[in-house]
Coordinates of C-alpha atoms and ligand atoms in Angstrom, one line a residue:
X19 CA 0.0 0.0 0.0
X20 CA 1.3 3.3 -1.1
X21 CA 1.5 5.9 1.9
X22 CA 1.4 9.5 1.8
X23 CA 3.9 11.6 3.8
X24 CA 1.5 12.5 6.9
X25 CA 3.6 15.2 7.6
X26 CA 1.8 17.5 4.9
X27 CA -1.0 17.0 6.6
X28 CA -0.3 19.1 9.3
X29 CA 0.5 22.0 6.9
X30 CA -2.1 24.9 7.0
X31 CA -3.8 26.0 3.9
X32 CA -2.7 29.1 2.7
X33 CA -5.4 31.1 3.5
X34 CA -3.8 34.1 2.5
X35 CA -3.7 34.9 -0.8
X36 CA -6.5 33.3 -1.7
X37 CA -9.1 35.0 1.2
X38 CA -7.1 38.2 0.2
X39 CA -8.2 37.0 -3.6
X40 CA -11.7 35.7 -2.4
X41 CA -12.7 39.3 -0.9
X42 CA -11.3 41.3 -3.8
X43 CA -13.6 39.5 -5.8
X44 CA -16.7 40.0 -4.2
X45 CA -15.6 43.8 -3.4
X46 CA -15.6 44.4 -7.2
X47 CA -19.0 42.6 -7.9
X48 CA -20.6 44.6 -5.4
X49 CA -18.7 47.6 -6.8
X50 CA -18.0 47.4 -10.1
X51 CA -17.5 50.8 -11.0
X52 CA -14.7 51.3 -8.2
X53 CA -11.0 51.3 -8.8
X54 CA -9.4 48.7 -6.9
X55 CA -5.7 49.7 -6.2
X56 CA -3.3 46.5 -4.7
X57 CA -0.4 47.3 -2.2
X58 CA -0.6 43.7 -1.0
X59 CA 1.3 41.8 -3.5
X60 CA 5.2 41.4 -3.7
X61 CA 5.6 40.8 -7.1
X62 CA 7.4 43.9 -9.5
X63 CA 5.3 45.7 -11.6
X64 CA 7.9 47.5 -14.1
X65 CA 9.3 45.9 -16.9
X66 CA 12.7 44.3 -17.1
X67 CA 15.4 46.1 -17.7
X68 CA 16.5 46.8 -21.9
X69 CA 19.9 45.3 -21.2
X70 CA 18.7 42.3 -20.0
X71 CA 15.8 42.1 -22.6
X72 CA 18.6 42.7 -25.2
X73 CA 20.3 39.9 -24.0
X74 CA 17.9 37.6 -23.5
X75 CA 16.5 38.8 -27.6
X76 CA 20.3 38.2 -28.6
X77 CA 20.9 34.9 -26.6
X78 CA 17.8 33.2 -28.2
X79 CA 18.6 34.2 -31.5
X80 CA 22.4 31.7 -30.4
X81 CA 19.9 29.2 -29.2
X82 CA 18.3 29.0 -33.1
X83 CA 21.6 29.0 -35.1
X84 CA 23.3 25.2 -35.0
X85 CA 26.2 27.2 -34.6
X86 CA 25.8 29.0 -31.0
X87 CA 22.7 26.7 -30.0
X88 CA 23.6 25.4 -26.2
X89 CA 21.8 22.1 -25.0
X90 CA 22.7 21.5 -21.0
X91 CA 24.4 24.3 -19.2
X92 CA 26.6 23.3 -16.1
X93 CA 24.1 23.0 -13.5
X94 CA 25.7 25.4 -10.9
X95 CA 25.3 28.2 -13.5
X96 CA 27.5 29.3 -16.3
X97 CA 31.0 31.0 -15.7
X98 CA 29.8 34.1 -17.3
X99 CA 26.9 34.8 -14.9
X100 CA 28.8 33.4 -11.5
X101 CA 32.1 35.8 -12.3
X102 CA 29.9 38.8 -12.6
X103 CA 28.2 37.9 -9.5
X104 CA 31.1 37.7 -7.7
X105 CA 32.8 40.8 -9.1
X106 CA 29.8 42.8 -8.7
X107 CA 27.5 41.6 -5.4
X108 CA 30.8 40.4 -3.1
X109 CA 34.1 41.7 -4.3
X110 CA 33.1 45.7 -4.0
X111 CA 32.2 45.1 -0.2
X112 CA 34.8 43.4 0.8
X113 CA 33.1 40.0 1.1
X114 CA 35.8 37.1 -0.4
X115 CA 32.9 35.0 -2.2
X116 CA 34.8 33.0 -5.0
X117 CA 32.4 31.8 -8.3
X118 CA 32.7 28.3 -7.5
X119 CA 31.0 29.3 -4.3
X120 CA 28.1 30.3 -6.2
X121 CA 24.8 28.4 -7.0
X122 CA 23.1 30.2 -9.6
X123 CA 19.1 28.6 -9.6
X124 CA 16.4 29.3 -10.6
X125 CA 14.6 31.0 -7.8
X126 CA 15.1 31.7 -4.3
X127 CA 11.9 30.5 -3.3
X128 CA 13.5 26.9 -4.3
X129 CA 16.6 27.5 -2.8
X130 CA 15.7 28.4 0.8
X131 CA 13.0 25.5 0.7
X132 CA 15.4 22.7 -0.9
X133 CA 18.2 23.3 1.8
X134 CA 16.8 22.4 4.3
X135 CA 17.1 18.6 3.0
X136 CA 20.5 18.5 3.8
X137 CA 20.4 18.8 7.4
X138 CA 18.9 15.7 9.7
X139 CA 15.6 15.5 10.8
X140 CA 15.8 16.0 14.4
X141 CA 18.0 19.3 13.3
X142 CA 16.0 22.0 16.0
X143 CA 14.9 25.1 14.0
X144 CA 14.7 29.0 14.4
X145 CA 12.3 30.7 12.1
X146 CA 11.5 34.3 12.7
X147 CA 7.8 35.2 13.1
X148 CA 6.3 36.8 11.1
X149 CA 8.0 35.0 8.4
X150 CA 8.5 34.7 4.7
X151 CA 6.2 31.0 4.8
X152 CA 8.3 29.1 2.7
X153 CA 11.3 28.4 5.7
X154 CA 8.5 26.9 7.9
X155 CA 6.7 25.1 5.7
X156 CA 9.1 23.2 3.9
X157 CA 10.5 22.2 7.7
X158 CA 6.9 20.8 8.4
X159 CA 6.8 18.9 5.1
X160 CA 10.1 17.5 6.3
X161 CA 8.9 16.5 9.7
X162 CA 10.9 18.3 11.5
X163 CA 7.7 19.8 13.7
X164 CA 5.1 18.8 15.4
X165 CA 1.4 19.7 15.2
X166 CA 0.1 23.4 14.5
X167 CA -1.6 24.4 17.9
X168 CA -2.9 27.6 18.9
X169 CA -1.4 29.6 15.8
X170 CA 1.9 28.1 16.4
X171 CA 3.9 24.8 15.0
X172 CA 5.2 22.4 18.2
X173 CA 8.7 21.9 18.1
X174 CA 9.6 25.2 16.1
X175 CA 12.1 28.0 18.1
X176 CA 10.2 30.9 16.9
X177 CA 12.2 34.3 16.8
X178 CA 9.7 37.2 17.6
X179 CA 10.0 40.3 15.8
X180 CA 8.4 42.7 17.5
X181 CA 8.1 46.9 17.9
X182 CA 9.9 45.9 21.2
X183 CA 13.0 44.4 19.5
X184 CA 12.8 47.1 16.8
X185 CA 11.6 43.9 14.6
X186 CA 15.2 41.9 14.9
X187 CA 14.9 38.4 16.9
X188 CA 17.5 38.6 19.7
X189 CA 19.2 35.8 20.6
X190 CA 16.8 32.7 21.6
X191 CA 16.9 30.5 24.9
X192 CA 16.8 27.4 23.4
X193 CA 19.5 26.1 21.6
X194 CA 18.8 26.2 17.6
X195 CA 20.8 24.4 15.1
X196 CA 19.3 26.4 11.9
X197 CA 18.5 29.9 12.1
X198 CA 16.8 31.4 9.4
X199 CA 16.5 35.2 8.9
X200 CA 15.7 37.8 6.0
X201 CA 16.8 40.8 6.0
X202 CA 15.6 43.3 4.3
X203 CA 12.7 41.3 5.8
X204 CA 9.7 40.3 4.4
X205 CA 7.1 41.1 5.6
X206 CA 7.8 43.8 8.2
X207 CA 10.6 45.6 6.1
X208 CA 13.1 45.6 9.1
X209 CA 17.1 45.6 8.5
X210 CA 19.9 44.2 10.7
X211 CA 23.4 46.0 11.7
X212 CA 26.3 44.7 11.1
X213 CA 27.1 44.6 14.5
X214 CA 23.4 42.8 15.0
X215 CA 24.6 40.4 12.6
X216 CA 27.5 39.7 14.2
X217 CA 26.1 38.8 17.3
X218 CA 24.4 36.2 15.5
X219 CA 27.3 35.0 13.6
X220 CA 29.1 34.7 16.6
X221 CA 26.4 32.9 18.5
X222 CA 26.4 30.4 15.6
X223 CA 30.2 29.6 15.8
X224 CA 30.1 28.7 19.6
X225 CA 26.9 27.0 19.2
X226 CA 28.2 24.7 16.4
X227 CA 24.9 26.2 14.3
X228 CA 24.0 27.4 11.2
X229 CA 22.4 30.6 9.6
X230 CA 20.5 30.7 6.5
X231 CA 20.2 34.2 5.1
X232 CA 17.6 35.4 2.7
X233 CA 19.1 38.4 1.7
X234 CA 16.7 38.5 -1.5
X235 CA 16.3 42.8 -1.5
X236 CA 19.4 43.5 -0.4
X237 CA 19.0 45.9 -3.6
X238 CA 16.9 47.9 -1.8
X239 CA 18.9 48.9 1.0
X240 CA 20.0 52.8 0.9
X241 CA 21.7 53.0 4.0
X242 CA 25.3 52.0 3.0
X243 CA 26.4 51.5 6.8
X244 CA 24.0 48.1 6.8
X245 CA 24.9 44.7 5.6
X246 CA 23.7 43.6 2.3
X247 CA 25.5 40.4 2.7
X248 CA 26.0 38.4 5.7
X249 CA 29.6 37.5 4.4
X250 CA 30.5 41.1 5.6
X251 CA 30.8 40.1 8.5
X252 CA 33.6 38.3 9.6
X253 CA 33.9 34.5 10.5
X254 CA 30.3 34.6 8.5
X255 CA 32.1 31.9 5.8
X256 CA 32.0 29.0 8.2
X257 CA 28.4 29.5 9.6
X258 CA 25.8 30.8 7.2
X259 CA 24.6 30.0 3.4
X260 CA 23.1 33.4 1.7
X261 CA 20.4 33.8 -0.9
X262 CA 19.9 36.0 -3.4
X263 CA 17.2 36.4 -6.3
X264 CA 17.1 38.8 -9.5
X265 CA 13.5 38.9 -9.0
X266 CA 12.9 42.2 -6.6
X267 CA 16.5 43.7 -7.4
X268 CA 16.3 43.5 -11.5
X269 CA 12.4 43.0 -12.0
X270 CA 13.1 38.7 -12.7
X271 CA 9.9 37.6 -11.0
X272 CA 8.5 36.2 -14.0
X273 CA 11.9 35.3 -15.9
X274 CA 13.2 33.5 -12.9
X275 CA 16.8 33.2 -11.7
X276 CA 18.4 33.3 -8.8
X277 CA 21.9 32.1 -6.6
X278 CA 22.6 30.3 -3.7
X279 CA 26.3 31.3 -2.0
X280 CA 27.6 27.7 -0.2
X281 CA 31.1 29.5 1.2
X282 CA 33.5 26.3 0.8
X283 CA 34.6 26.6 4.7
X284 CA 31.2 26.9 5.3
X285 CA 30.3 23.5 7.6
X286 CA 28.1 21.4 9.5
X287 CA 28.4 17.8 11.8
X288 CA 27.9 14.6 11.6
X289 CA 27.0 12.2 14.0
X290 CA 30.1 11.5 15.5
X291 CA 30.6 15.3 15.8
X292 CA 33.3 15.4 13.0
X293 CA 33.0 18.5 10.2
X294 CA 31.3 18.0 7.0
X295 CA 31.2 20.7 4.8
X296 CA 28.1 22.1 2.8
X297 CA 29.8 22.9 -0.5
X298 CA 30.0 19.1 -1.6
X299 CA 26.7 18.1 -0.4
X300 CA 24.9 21.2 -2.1
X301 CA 26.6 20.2 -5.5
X302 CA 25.0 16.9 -5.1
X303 CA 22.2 17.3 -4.4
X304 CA 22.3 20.3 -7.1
X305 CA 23.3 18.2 -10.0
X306 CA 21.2 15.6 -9.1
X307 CA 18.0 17.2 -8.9
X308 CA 18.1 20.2 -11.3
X309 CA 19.3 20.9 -14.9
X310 CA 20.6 24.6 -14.7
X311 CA 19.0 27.7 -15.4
X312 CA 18.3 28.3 -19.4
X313 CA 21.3 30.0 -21.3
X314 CA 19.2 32.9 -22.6
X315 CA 17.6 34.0 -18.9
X316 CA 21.3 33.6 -17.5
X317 CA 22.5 35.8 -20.3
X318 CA 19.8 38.0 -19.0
X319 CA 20.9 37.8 -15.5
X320 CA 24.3 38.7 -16.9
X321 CA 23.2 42.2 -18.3
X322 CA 22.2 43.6 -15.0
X323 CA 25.8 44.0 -13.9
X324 CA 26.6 45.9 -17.9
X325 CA 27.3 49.3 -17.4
X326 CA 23.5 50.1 -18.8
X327 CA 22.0 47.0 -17.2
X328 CA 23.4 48.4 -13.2
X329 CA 22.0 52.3 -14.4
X330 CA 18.6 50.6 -15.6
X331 CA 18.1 47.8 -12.5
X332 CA 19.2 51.0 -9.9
X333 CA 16.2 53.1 -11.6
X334 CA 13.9 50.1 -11.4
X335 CA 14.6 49.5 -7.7
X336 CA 14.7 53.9 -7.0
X337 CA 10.9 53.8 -8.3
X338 CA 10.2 51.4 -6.0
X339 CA 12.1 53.0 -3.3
X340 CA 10.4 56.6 -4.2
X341 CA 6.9 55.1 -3.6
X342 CA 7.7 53.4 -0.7
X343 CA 9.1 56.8 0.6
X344 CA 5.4 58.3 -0.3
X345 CA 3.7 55.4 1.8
X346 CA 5.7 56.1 4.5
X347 CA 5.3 60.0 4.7
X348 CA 1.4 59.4 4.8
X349 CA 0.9 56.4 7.0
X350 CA 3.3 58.8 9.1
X351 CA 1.3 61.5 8.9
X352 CA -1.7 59.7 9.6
X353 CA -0.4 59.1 13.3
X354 CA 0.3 55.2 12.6
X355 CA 3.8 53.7 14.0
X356 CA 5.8 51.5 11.1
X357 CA 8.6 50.0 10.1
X358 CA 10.2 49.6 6.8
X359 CA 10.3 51.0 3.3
X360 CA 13.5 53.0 4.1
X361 CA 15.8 50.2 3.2
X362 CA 13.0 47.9 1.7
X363 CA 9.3 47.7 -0.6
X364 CA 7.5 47.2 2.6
X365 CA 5.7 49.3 5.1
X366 CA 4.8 47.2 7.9
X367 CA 2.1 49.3 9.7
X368 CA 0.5 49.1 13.4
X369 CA -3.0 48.8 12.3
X370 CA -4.1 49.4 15.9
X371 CA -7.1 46.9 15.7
X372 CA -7.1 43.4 14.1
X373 CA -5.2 42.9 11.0
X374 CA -7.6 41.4 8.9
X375 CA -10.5 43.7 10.3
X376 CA -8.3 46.8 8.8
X377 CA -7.9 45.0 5.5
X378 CA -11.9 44.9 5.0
X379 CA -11.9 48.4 6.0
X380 CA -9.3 49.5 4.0
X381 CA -11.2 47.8 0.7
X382 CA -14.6 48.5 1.3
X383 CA -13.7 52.5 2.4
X384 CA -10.8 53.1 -0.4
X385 CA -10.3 49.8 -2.6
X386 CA -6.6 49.9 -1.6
X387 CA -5.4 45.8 -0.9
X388 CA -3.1 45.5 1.4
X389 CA -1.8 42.5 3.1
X390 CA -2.8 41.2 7.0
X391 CA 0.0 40.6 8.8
X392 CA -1.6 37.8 10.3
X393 CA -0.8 36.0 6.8
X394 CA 2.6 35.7 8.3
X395 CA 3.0 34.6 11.8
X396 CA 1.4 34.8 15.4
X397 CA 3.3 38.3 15.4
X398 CA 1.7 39.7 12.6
X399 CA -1.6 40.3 14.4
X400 CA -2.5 43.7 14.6
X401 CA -0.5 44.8 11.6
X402 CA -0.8 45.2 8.1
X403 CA 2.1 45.0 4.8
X404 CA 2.1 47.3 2.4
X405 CA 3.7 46.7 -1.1
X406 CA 5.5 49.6 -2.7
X407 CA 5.6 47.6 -5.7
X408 CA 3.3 49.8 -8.1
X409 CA 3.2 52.3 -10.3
X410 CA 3.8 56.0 -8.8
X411 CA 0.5 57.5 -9.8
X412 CA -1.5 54.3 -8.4
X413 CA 0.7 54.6 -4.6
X414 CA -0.2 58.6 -5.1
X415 CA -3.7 57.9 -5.7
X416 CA -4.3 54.9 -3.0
X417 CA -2.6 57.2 -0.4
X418 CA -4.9 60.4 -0.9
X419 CA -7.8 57.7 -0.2
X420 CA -5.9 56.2 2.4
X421 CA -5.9 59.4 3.6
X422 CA -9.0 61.0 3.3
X423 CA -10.6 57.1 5.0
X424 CA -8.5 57.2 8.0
X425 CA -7.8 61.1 8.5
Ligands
PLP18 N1 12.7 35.2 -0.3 C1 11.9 36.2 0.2 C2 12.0 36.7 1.5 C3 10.8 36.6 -0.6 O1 10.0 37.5 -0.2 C4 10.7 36.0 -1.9 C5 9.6 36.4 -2.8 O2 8.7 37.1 -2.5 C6 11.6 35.1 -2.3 C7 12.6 34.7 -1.5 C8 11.4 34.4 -3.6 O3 12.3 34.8 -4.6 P1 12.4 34.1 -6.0 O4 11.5 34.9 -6.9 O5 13.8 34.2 -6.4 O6 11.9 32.7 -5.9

């Protein structure tokens, strides 16, 4: 008899999303003549840009010539794109990343929920709350909790963020092996110092533990005093993998590519205690279970760090950052505490009253969508995301509703 894996049982539907979705819908029956304006999703708006699309036109045009077609690519990512990753992302801040430390992918949505297979099951795990889902639920799929009880999974070391912590987890109580953290987070928009960081690095060194970093809009961060890498921080090499996508920072949402950075120092234990390191096991289990990234969308990929390509992906990511700075003024000036949107898309916003009671408000007085933070964690209660990721004149015009609703 065949037997399902029970442990996906204990998953929670994604009610998110597809309430958000759900409401929408019936808020545009009922009022069809109103504008509905959405600051929930995270997905980019603007188009890619003409650098890459140039080189994605000119590597497809190689892919229909016998002469320059290209069958399998090497499944870590071609030469071209990794070189330029390090010589652009790493090299400028001082962090010593070498190519063959770099897993180019095709998203880092796969990335952060395939890594986990390559720790052991009764591996104890931090997750921040609220929290990107993916980390958690790719952890429950692997057994590693127990049931979902009163909003919360048993068996998870859950990292608050709260307004009391400024939104970065401290350190826990109980001893994690895998820490995962984001930052520029999603959802609340919060960033970590350096020296924050390294208090975490640190504790992962004596703690024989290991950080997972989704660093996937690091693009957006303004402040050049913060972190956009972990490996900025020394002693980072031995103790933390890093993710990073082309969807937020160069508009590759839909195009799809992204790279994993497995330092070859970087390490973790066995069960007699002795060191195994990551890099190895990565490639396996790389090579074996995906076929590379296409050679046109890496060619792509490559364009963002042309001269034209950095201009063009900066101006994509400015926009973003300019209407995040118009969220932020208003929601200020409405009175409401926040966090975000300086260094990231998102404005995560005190809604002072239930989160998903403020999102029917919000539709049915203004037909602004945002997102309930409840969507995201125990910790999300009470608070509301909003996307920068629109067009100027829409973030212009859902404010002055926002506005005029909640003045
Ligand atoms: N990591 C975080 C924190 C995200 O918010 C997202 C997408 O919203 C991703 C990863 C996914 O990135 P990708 O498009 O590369 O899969």
């Amino acid at each position: 008899m065949i037997k399902i894996n029970e442990h996906y049982l204990k998953l929670q539907a994604s009610y998110l999303f597809s309430n958000i979705a759900k409401k929408v819908g019936e808020f545009q029956q009922s009022n069809p003549e109103k504008e509905i304006i959405r600051l929930g999703i995270g997905d980019v708006t603007r188009a890619l840009p003409e650098a890459c699309t140039q080189a994605f036109h000119k590597a497809v045009d190689e892919m229909a010539a016998d002469s320059s077609f290209r069958g399998y690519g090497p499944e870590q990512g071609y030469d071209f794109l990794r070189e330029a990753i390090v010589k652009n992302d790493f090299q400028p801040r001082g962090a010593d990343i070498s190519a063959d430390e770099i897993f180019v992918s095709d998203g880092a949505k796969c990335d952060t929920g395939n890594i986990q297979e390559l720790f052991t099951q009764d591996a104890r795990i931090a997750i921040p709350d609220p929290v990107y889902p993916v980390y958690l639920d790719t952890n429950v799929m692997a057994g590693r909790t127990g049931e979902f009880e009163d909003g919360r999974y048993k068996g998870i070391i859950y990292l608050d963020a709260t307004k009391e912590n400024n939104y970065v987890p401290g350190l826990p109580e109980e001893k994690p092996d895998l820490i995962y953290m984001c930052f520029p987070n999603n959802p609340t928009g919060s960033t970590i110092t350096k020296d924050e960081l390294k208090t975490w690095v640190d504790y992962a060194r004596e703690n024989q533990a290991l950080i997972l970093f989704d660093a996937a809009y690091e693009a957006f961060i303004r402040d050049e005093s913060l972190p956009k890498s972990i490996y900025e921080v020394e002693g980072a090499k031995e103790v933390a993998i890093e993710f990073r996508s082309f969807s937020k920072s160069a508009g590759f949402t839909g195009t799809r590519c992204a790279y994993t950075v497995v330092p070859k120092e970087c390490a973790a234990f066995d069960s007699k205690g002795g060191k195994q390191l990551i890099h190895p096991l990565w490639n396996r289990r790389h090579c074996t279970k995906f076929n590379g990234v296409s050679y046109p969308v890496q060619r792509a990929a490559e364009a963002v760090y042309s001269e034209a390509g950095k201009a063009q992906a900066k101006g994509l990511v400015a926009g973003y950052l300019n209407n995040a700075d118009l969220i932020a003024t208003e929601i200020k000036s409405l009175g409401y505490d926040f966090v975000g949107g300086d260094n990231s898309p998102y404005i995560w916003i005190e809604a002072k009253r239930d989160s998903w009671e403020f999102f029917d408000m919000l539709l049915n007085e203004t037909g602004v969508v945002c997102t309930p933070g409840a969507g995201f964690g125990k910790c999300g209660e009470g608070y509301i995301r909003l996307s920068a990721f629109n067009s100027y004149e829409n973030v212009e015009k859902a404010m002055a509703r926002i506005k005029k609703a909640l003045a």
